Short mmCIF file of C-alpha atoms and ligand atoms in Angstrom, two decimals:
data_model
loop_
_atom_site.label_atom_id
_atom_site.label_comp_id
_atom_site.label_asym_id
_atom_site.label_seq_id
_atom_site.Cartn_x
_atom_site.Cartn_y
_atom_site.Cartn_z
CA MET A 1141 6.09 -54.77 54.65
CA THR A 1142 7.04 -53.48 57.89
CA LYS A 1143 4.90 -49.98 58.25
CA ILE A 1144 7.27 -47.59 60.43
CA ILE A 1145 5.99 -44.40 61.23
CA ILE A 1146 8.50 -41.87 62.27
CA ALA A 1147 6.32 -39.23 64.44
CA ASP A 1148 9.26 -36.73 64.88
CA ASN A 1149 11.80 -34.32 63.19
CA MET A 1150 14.57 -36.80 61.89
CA GLU A 1151 17.58 -36.15 59.84
CA LEU A 1152 17.00 -36.82 56.16
CA GLU A 1153 19.82 -38.96 55.21
CA VAL A 1154 18.43 -41.06 58.55
CA VAL A 1155 15.00 -41.24 57.07
CA GLU A 1156 16.53 -42.66 54.03
CA GLU A 1157 18.06 -45.61 55.79
CA ILE A 1158 15.03 -46.47 57.73
CA LYS A 1159 13.56 -46.38 54.37
CA LYS A 1160 15.06 -49.37 53.72
CA LEU A 1161 13.86 -51.43 56.56
CA GLY A 1162 10.08 -50.98 55.42
CA GLN A 1163 7.36 -48.61 54.38
CA VAL A 1164 7.88 -45.43 56.16
CA VAL A 1165 5.13 -42.79 57.15
CA TYR A 1166 7.04 -39.55 57.95
CA LYS A 1167 5.27 -37.19 60.39
CA PRO A 1168 1.78 -38.04 60.08
CA ALA A 1169 -1.12 -35.30 60.31
CA ASN A 1170 -3.14 -37.99 62.21
CA LEU A 1171 -0.57 -40.24 64.48
CA ALA A 1172 -3.38 -42.09 66.42
CA ASN A 1173 -4.88 -43.22 63.07
CA GLU A 1174 -1.59 -44.18 61.28
CA LEU A 1175 -0.71 -46.10 64.20
CA LYS A 1176 -3.78 -48.64 63.88
CA ASP A 1177 -1.93 -51.01 61.45
CA ALA A 1178 1.91 -49.99 62.09
CA GLU A 1179 4.58 -52.16 63.48
CA VAL A 1180 6.96 -50.06 64.45
CA LEU A 1181 6.89 -46.16 65.90
CA ILE A 1182 10.01 -43.96 66.37
CA VAL A 1183 9.92 -40.74 68.07
CA ARG A 1184 12.15 -38.21 69.64
CA SER A 1185 11.03 -36.04 72.72
CA ALA A 1186 8.00 -34.13 71.09
CA THR A 1187 5.76 -37.14 70.76
CA GLN A 1188 4.00 -38.66 74.08
CA VAL A 1189 3.74 -42.19 73.59
CA ASN A 1190 1.09 -42.54 76.33
CA SER A 1191 -0.98 -45.41 77.08
CA GLU A 1192 -3.83 -43.61 74.95
CA LEU A 1193 -1.63 -43.54 71.95
CA ILE A 1194 -0.79 -47.09 71.85
CA ALA A 1195 -4.25 -48.43 72.95
CA ASN A 1196 -5.61 -48.88 69.58
CA SER A 1197 -2.14 -49.78 67.88
CA ALA A 1198 -3.11 -53.23 67.46
CA ARG A 1199 0.17 -54.24 65.36
CA LEU A 1200 2.97 -52.38 67.06
CA LYS A 1201 5.84 -54.32 68.14
CA ILE A 1202 8.34 -51.53 68.71
CA VAL A 1203 8.47 -48.11 70.13
CA ALA A 1204 12.07 -46.54 69.27
CA ARG A 1205 13.03 -43.28 71.16
CA ALA A 1206 15.73 -41.52 68.74
CA GLY A 1207 17.84 -40.47 72.08
CA VAL A 1208 18.48 -41.48 75.52
CA GLY A 1209 15.64 -40.61 77.96
CA LEU A 1210 12.42 -42.48 77.93
CA ASP A 1211 10.52 -39.77 79.80
CA ASN A 1212 7.88 -39.33 77.06
CA VAL A 1213 7.08 -43.09 76.43
CA ASP A 1214 5.02 -44.93 78.75
CA VAL A 1215 7.19 -47.90 78.91
CA ALA A 1216 4.89 -49.83 81.46
CA ALA A 1217 1.77 -49.37 78.93
CA CYS A 1218 4.08 -50.53 76.04
CA GLY A 1219 5.20 -53.58 78.55
CA ALA A 1220 1.78 -54.64 79.36
CA LYS A 1221 1.08 -54.81 75.42
CA LYS A 1222 4.37 -56.60 74.83
CA ILE A 1223 5.58 -53.88 72.83
CA LYS A 1224 9.66 -53.22 72.97
CA VAL A 1225 11.06 -50.19 73.84
CA ILE A 1226 14.49 -49.37 72.29
CA ASN A 1227 16.44 -46.01 72.46
CA THR A 1228 20.03 -44.56 71.65
CA PRO A 1229 21.68 -44.04 74.67
CA GLY A 1230 25.56 -43.77 73.55
CA ALA A 1231 24.90 -41.41 70.58
CA SER A 1232 24.53 -38.12 72.32
CA LEU A 1233 26.74 -38.47 75.26
CA ASN A 1234 29.97 -36.33 74.09
CA ALA A 1235 27.41 -33.44 72.99
CA VAL A 1236 25.99 -33.00 76.20
CA ALA A 1237 29.24 -33.26 78.21
CA GLU A 1238 30.93 -30.52 75.61
CA LEU A 1239 27.66 -28.32 76.39
CA ALA A 1240 28.10 -28.60 80.08
CA ILE A 1241 31.85 -27.33 79.65
CA GLY A 1242 30.97 -24.82 77.09
CA LEU A 1243 28.01 -23.16 79.47
CA THR A 1244 30.50 -23.47 82.40
CA ILE A 1245 33.04 -21.39 80.79
CA ALA A 1246 30.29 -18.91 78.65
CA MET A 1247 28.85 -18.12 81.99
CA LEU A 1248 32.19 -17.79 83.93
CA ARG A 1249 33.57 -15.44 81.52
CA ASN A 1250 30.06 -13.54 80.79
CA VAL A 1251 30.05 -14.47 77.30
CA GLN A 1252 26.59 -14.18 77.03
CA LYS A 1253 26.20 -10.70 78.66
CA ALA A 1254 29.42 -9.63 76.29
CA HIS A 1255 27.13 -10.47 73.37
CA LEU A 1256 24.25 -8.97 74.60
CA GLN A 1257 26.12 -5.50 75.36
CA MET A 1258 27.93 -5.32 71.80
CA LYS A 1259 24.70 -5.84 70.35
CA ASN A 1260 23.14 -2.99 71.99
CA LYS A 1261 26.44 -1.08 71.05
CA ILE A 1262 28.10 -0.96 74.45
CA TRP A 1263 31.55 -1.45 75.18
CA ASP A 1264 31.90 -1.90 78.82
CA LYS A 1265 34.75 -4.09 79.63
CA GLY A 1266 34.70 -3.08 83.07
CA LYS A 1267 31.37 -5.16 84.01
CA LEU A 1268 32.45 -8.08 82.38
CA ILE A 1269 35.47 -9.23 84.39
CA GLY A 1270 35.05 -12.95 84.73
CA SER A 1271 36.65 -16.17 86.47
CA GLU A 1272 39.05 -19.08 85.11
CA VAL A 1273 37.81 -22.49 85.69
CA ALA A 1274 41.41 -23.75 86.25
CA GLY A 1275 41.96 -24.65 89.93
CA LYS A 1276 38.40 -24.33 90.85
CA THR A 1277 36.42 -27.35 92.02
CA LEU A 1278 33.78 -28.99 89.87
CA GLY A 1279 31.18 -31.05 91.99
CA LEU A 1280 29.56 -33.69 89.47
CA VAL A 1281 26.24 -34.67 90.70
CA GLY A 1282 25.84 -38.03 88.93
CA PHE A 1283 29.00 -40.09 87.75
CA GLY A 1284 27.46 -42.15 84.89
CA ARG A 1285 28.27 -41.70 80.93
CA ILE A 1286 27.82 -38.12 80.83
CA GLY A 1287 29.15 -37.22 84.29
CA SER A 1288 32.26 -39.11 83.72
CA MET A 1289 32.87 -37.65 80.32
CA VAL A 1290 32.68 -34.23 81.67
CA ALA A 1291 35.03 -35.30 84.32
CA ASP A 1292 37.63 -36.12 81.45
CA LYS A 1293 37.20 -33.02 79.75
CA ALA A 1294 37.46 -30.94 83.46
CA ARG A 1295 40.75 -32.23 84.27
CA ALA A 1296 42.29 -31.34 80.68
CA LEU A 1297 41.02 -28.02 81.80
CA GLU A 1298 43.23 -28.14 85.31
CA MET A 1299 39.85 -28.32 87.34
CA GLU A 1300 39.73 -30.18 90.55
CA ILE A 1301 36.87 -32.52 90.22
CA ILE A 1302 34.88 -34.31 93.03
CA ALA A 1303 31.63 -36.45 92.46
CA TYR A 1304 28.41 -37.79 94.32
CA ASP A 1305 27.12 -40.97 92.68
CA PRO A 1306 25.26 -43.71 94.92
CA HIS A 1307 27.27 -45.99 92.73
CA PRO A 1308 30.76 -44.49 92.73
CA LYS A 1309 33.23 -45.63 90.01
CA GLU A 1310 36.99 -46.27 89.99
CA SER A 1311 38.98 -42.77 88.99
CA GLU A 1312 42.50 -41.80 89.18
CA PHE A 1313 41.61 -38.12 89.35
CA VAL A 1314 37.91 -37.81 90.78
CA LYS A 1315 37.11 -37.80 94.42
CA PHE A 1316 33.92 -39.18 95.41
CA VAL A 1317 32.47 -37.47 98.45
CA ASP A 1318 28.99 -37.36 99.63
CA LEU A 1319 26.25 -34.65 98.57
CA LYS A 1320 26.60 -32.68 101.62
CA THR A 1321 30.60 -32.61 101.21
CA LEU A 1322 29.76 -31.69 97.44
CA PHE A 1323 27.72 -28.90 98.01
CA ALA A 1324 29.91 -27.31 100.66
CA ASN A 1325 33.23 -27.67 98.57
CA ALA A 1326 31.98 -27.17 94.96
CA ASP A 1327 32.47 -23.89 93.15
CA ILE A 1328 30.69 -24.87 90.24
CA ILE A 1329 27.66 -27.83 90.14
CA SER A 1330 27.11 -29.93 87.14
CA LEU A 1331 23.98 -31.99 87.63
CA HIS A 1332 24.20 -35.67 85.45
CA VAL A 1333 21.74 -37.37 87.28
CA ALA A 1334 18.83 -39.45 85.32
CA LEU A 1335 15.64 -38.40 86.67
CA SER A 1336 13.96 -40.53 89.28
CA GLU A 1337 12.03 -39.91 92.64
CA GLU A 1338 15.18 -39.71 94.37
CA THR A 1339 16.57 -37.18 91.96
CA ARG A 1340 13.32 -35.13 91.42
CA ASN A 1341 13.92 -31.74 92.91
CA LEU A 1342 17.35 -32.89 94.21
CA ILE A 1343 18.29 -29.07 94.10
CA ASN A 1344 15.79 -27.60 96.33
CA LYS A 1345 15.64 -24.84 99.19
CA GLU A 1346 17.44 -26.95 101.77
CA SER A 1347 20.21 -28.32 99.51
CA ILE A 1348 20.88 -24.86 98.19
CA VAL A 1349 21.79 -23.45 101.94
CA LYS A 1350 24.32 -26.09 102.09
CA MET A 1351 26.24 -24.87 98.99
CA LYS A 1352 28.91 -22.34 98.79
CA ASN A 1353 27.77 -18.77 98.75
CA GLY A 1354 28.23 -17.36 95.02
CA VAL A 1355 28.22 -21.19 93.55
CA TYR A 1356 27.70 -21.67 89.78
CA LEU A 1357 24.82 -24.39 88.68
CA ILE A 1358 24.73 -25.93 85.65
CA ASN A 1359 22.06 -28.52 84.59
CA THR A 1360 21.99 -30.57 81.29
CA SER A 1361 20.10 -33.23 82.84
CA ARG A 1362 16.54 -33.42 83.30
CA GLY A 1363 14.64 -29.84 84.58
CA GLU A 1364 12.61 -32.11 86.90
CA VAL A 1365 16.04 -32.35 89.21
CA ILE A 1366 15.74 -28.69 90.06
CA ASP A 1367 13.04 -26.91 92.25
CA GLU A 1368 13.04 -24.00 89.70
CA ASP A 1369 11.08 -21.58 92.66
CA ALA A 1370 14.02 -22.56 95.06
CA LEU A 1371 16.47 -21.67 92.18
CA TYR A 1372 14.57 -18.50 91.50
CA GLU A 1373 15.28 -17.16 94.70
CA ALA A 1374 18.75 -18.15 95.08
CA CYS A 1375 20.02 -16.59 91.95
CA LYS A 1376 17.93 -13.76 92.58
CA SER A 1377 19.65 -13.29 96.00
CA GLY A 1378 23.01 -14.12 94.73
CA LYS A 1379 23.70 -17.11 96.92
CA ILE A 1380 23.93 -18.98 93.56
CA ALA A 1381 26.06 -16.63 91.47
CA GLY A 1382 25.00 -17.91 87.88
CA ALA A 1383 22.85 -20.86 86.73
CA SER A 1384 23.27 -22.14 83.13
CA LEU A 1385 20.25 -24.47 82.29
CA ASP A 1386 19.32 -26.40 79.03
CA VAL A 1387 16.34 -28.31 80.54
CA TYR A 1388 13.14 -27.29 82.27
CA LYS A 1389 10.55 -29.12 84.17
CA GLN A 1390 7.81 -27.44 81.39
CA GLU A 1391 9.30 -27.39 77.99
CA PRO A 1392 9.34 -25.01 75.74
CA TYR A 1393 10.45 -22.90 79.12
CA THR A 1394 8.54 -19.50 79.27
CA GLY A 1395 8.94 -19.21 83.41
CA LYS A 1396 9.77 -16.47 85.76
CA LEU A 1397 13.69 -17.43 85.66
CA LEU A 1398 13.77 -15.35 82.38
CA GLU A 1399 13.47 -12.30 84.31
CA LEU A 1400 16.80 -12.97 85.95
CA GLU A 1401 20.03 -11.74 84.42
CA ASN A 1402 22.62 -14.19 86.11
CA VAL A 1403 20.57 -17.33 84.59
CA TYR A 1404 21.49 -18.30 81.11
CA PHE A 1405 19.12 -20.54 78.74
CA THR A 1406 19.52 -22.85 76.02
CA PRO A 1407 16.66 -24.96 74.50
CA HIS A 1408 17.26 -28.47 75.43
CA LEU A 1409 20.33 -28.31 72.97
CA GLY A 1410 22.37 -30.93 74.66
CA ALA A 1411 22.28 -33.62 71.92
CA SER A 1412 21.69 -30.92 69.34
CA THR A 1413 25.02 -31.33 67.20
CA LYS A 1414 25.55 -32.63 63.63
CA GLU A 1415 27.58 -35.32 64.74
CA ALA A 1416 25.14 -36.42 67.81
CA GLN A 1417 22.37 -36.50 65.58
CA ILE A 1418 24.07 -38.66 62.83
CA ARG A 1419 25.39 -41.22 65.56
CA ILE A 1420 21.51 -41.59 66.59
CA GLY A 1421 20.31 -42.36 63.26
CA LYS A 1422 23.24 -44.92 62.97
CA GLU A 1423 22.44 -46.45 66.19
CA LEU A 1424 18.66 -46.43 65.56
CA VAL A 1425 18.98 -48.21 62.44
CA GLU A 1426 21.34 -50.79 63.58
CA LYS A 1427 18.98 -51.42 66.69
CA LEU A 1428 16.07 -51.68 64.37
CA LYS A 1429 17.69 -54.19 61.90
CA GLN A 1430 18.40 -56.48 64.99
CA GLU A 1431 15.09 -56.61 65.93
CA LEU A 1432 13.32 -56.76 62.45
CA VAL A 1433 15.95 -59.96 61.69
CA THR A 1434 14.58 -61.72 65.08
CA TRP A 1435 10.62 -61.29 63.81
P1 NAD B 156 23.67 -42.56 83.22
O1 NAD B 156 22.31 -43.33 83.77
O2 NAD B 156 24.66 -43.01 82.70
O3 NAD B 156 24.25 -41.76 84.63
C1 NAD B 156 23.36 -41.16 85.65
C2 NAD B 156 24.26 -41.48 86.90
O4 NAD B 156 23.49 -40.84 87.90
C3 NAD B 156 24.48 -42.81 87.40
O5 NAD B 156 25.62 -43.14 87.39
C4 NAD B 156 23.55 -43.13 88.94
O6 NAD B 156 24.32 -44.08 89.57
C5 NAD B 156 23.74 -41.59 89.26
N1 NAD B 156 22.46 -41.38 90.34
C6 NAD B 156 21.64 -42.09 90.46
N2 NAD B 156 20.82 -41.51 91.34
C7 NAD B 156 21.82 -40.59 91.79
C8 NAD B 156 21.14 -39.72 93.08
N3 NAD B 156 20.67 -39.51 93.94
N4 NAD B 156 22.31 -38.97 93.06
C9 NAD B 156 23.65 -38.50 92.56
N5 NAD B 156 23.73 -39.80 91.22
C10 NAD B 156 22.74 -40.61 91.20
O7 NAD B 156 22.57 -41.27 82.72
P2 NAD B 156 23.63 -40.35 81.53
O8 NAD B 156 23.55 -40.87 80.27
O9 NAD B 156 24.95 -40.00 81.86
O10 NAD B 156 22.56 -38.98 81.74
C11 NAD B 156 22.61 -38.07 82.35
C12 NAD B 156 21.42 -37.12 82.37
O11 NAD B 156 21.55 -36.38 81.17
C13 NAD B 156 20.03 -37.77 82.32
O12 NAD B 156 19.41 -37.17 83.25
C14 NAD B 156 19.96 -37.65 80.78
O13 NAD B 156 18.33 -37.60 80.56
C15 NAD B 156 20.41 -36.19 80.46
N6 NAD B 156 20.30 -36.37 79.13
C16 NAD B 156 20.47 -34.81 78.64
C17 NAD B 156 20.44 -34.55 77.31
C18 NAD B 156 20.26 -33.18 76.78
O14 NAD B 156 19.93 -32.93 75.69
N7 NAD B 156 20.22 -31.88 77.66
C19 NAD B 156 20.67 -35.46 76.48
C20 NAD B 156 21.14 -36.76 76.92
C21 NAD B 156 21.18 -37.10 78.02
#
């Protein structure tokens, strides 16, 4: 029987489905030990599948990442041991796109500040005058699966949409521009690039200078895309009027951006919807089934 290790938290109904595919060990205390005779390892983002972990896994054939990014999987080390790496790229897209739109509106309408005020028994509407998104220019950096979904939703909110992507797509309502033009024209910038050497620290001191004064920034992509020190200075000075962050270089995030009143935080919640978790589970089970029949 195929031995399958689920190293991170997983919805119970998904665990039940996976149990139909083999002998499941759920969240073992000693992962390295259990891995010695396992064929499949399933992780989310918590477990680091590094070369050290897989070095002693003599029978491992598949590493399955329940989610999109493979940042926590050493794909090259898996390749060298002929271990197949699979993920579930389609399942969480809508959840992330909705979060990006939700964070945008919440930030522009001071929803988080209003909540804190009222919790402190303060009723001071005068300090909470917000802005509407209709008519504002949304600059999408990265127009892949999530970026294009954000565009669809933003269009319904009557936003003007410009985008930069080295591989522009056909779109009736999105104007593709170069990055400099995007920075110069966007009222709100939302990041949807994958992490690469090219996109690491894409938002830095120099690129922030090119942005409009009082721009808003949303990052639901990867923390490493932003130079957090540069963001801190820009939010502190008001060059960036507000930033909403879901992802961080170091997670859990405990850094100095937390000191600022115009930076808003969610703890990497992009894919955290009931619907996305179920879709991730279904996509994972389907992919595993396909892999297992070819053994
Ligand atoms: P995708 O690969 O479909 O799209 C990424 C796009 O970025 C591509 O179109 C690519 O051409 C473009 N790109 C590459 N280099 C670029 C550059 N230098 N400048 C601008 N664009 C560039 O990826 P996706 O599925 O849409 O995911 C987007 C991001 O969202 C990824 O970083 C992913 O890890 C992240 N994500 C976050 C969460 C979360 O929980 N917050 C969940 C899922 C995905």
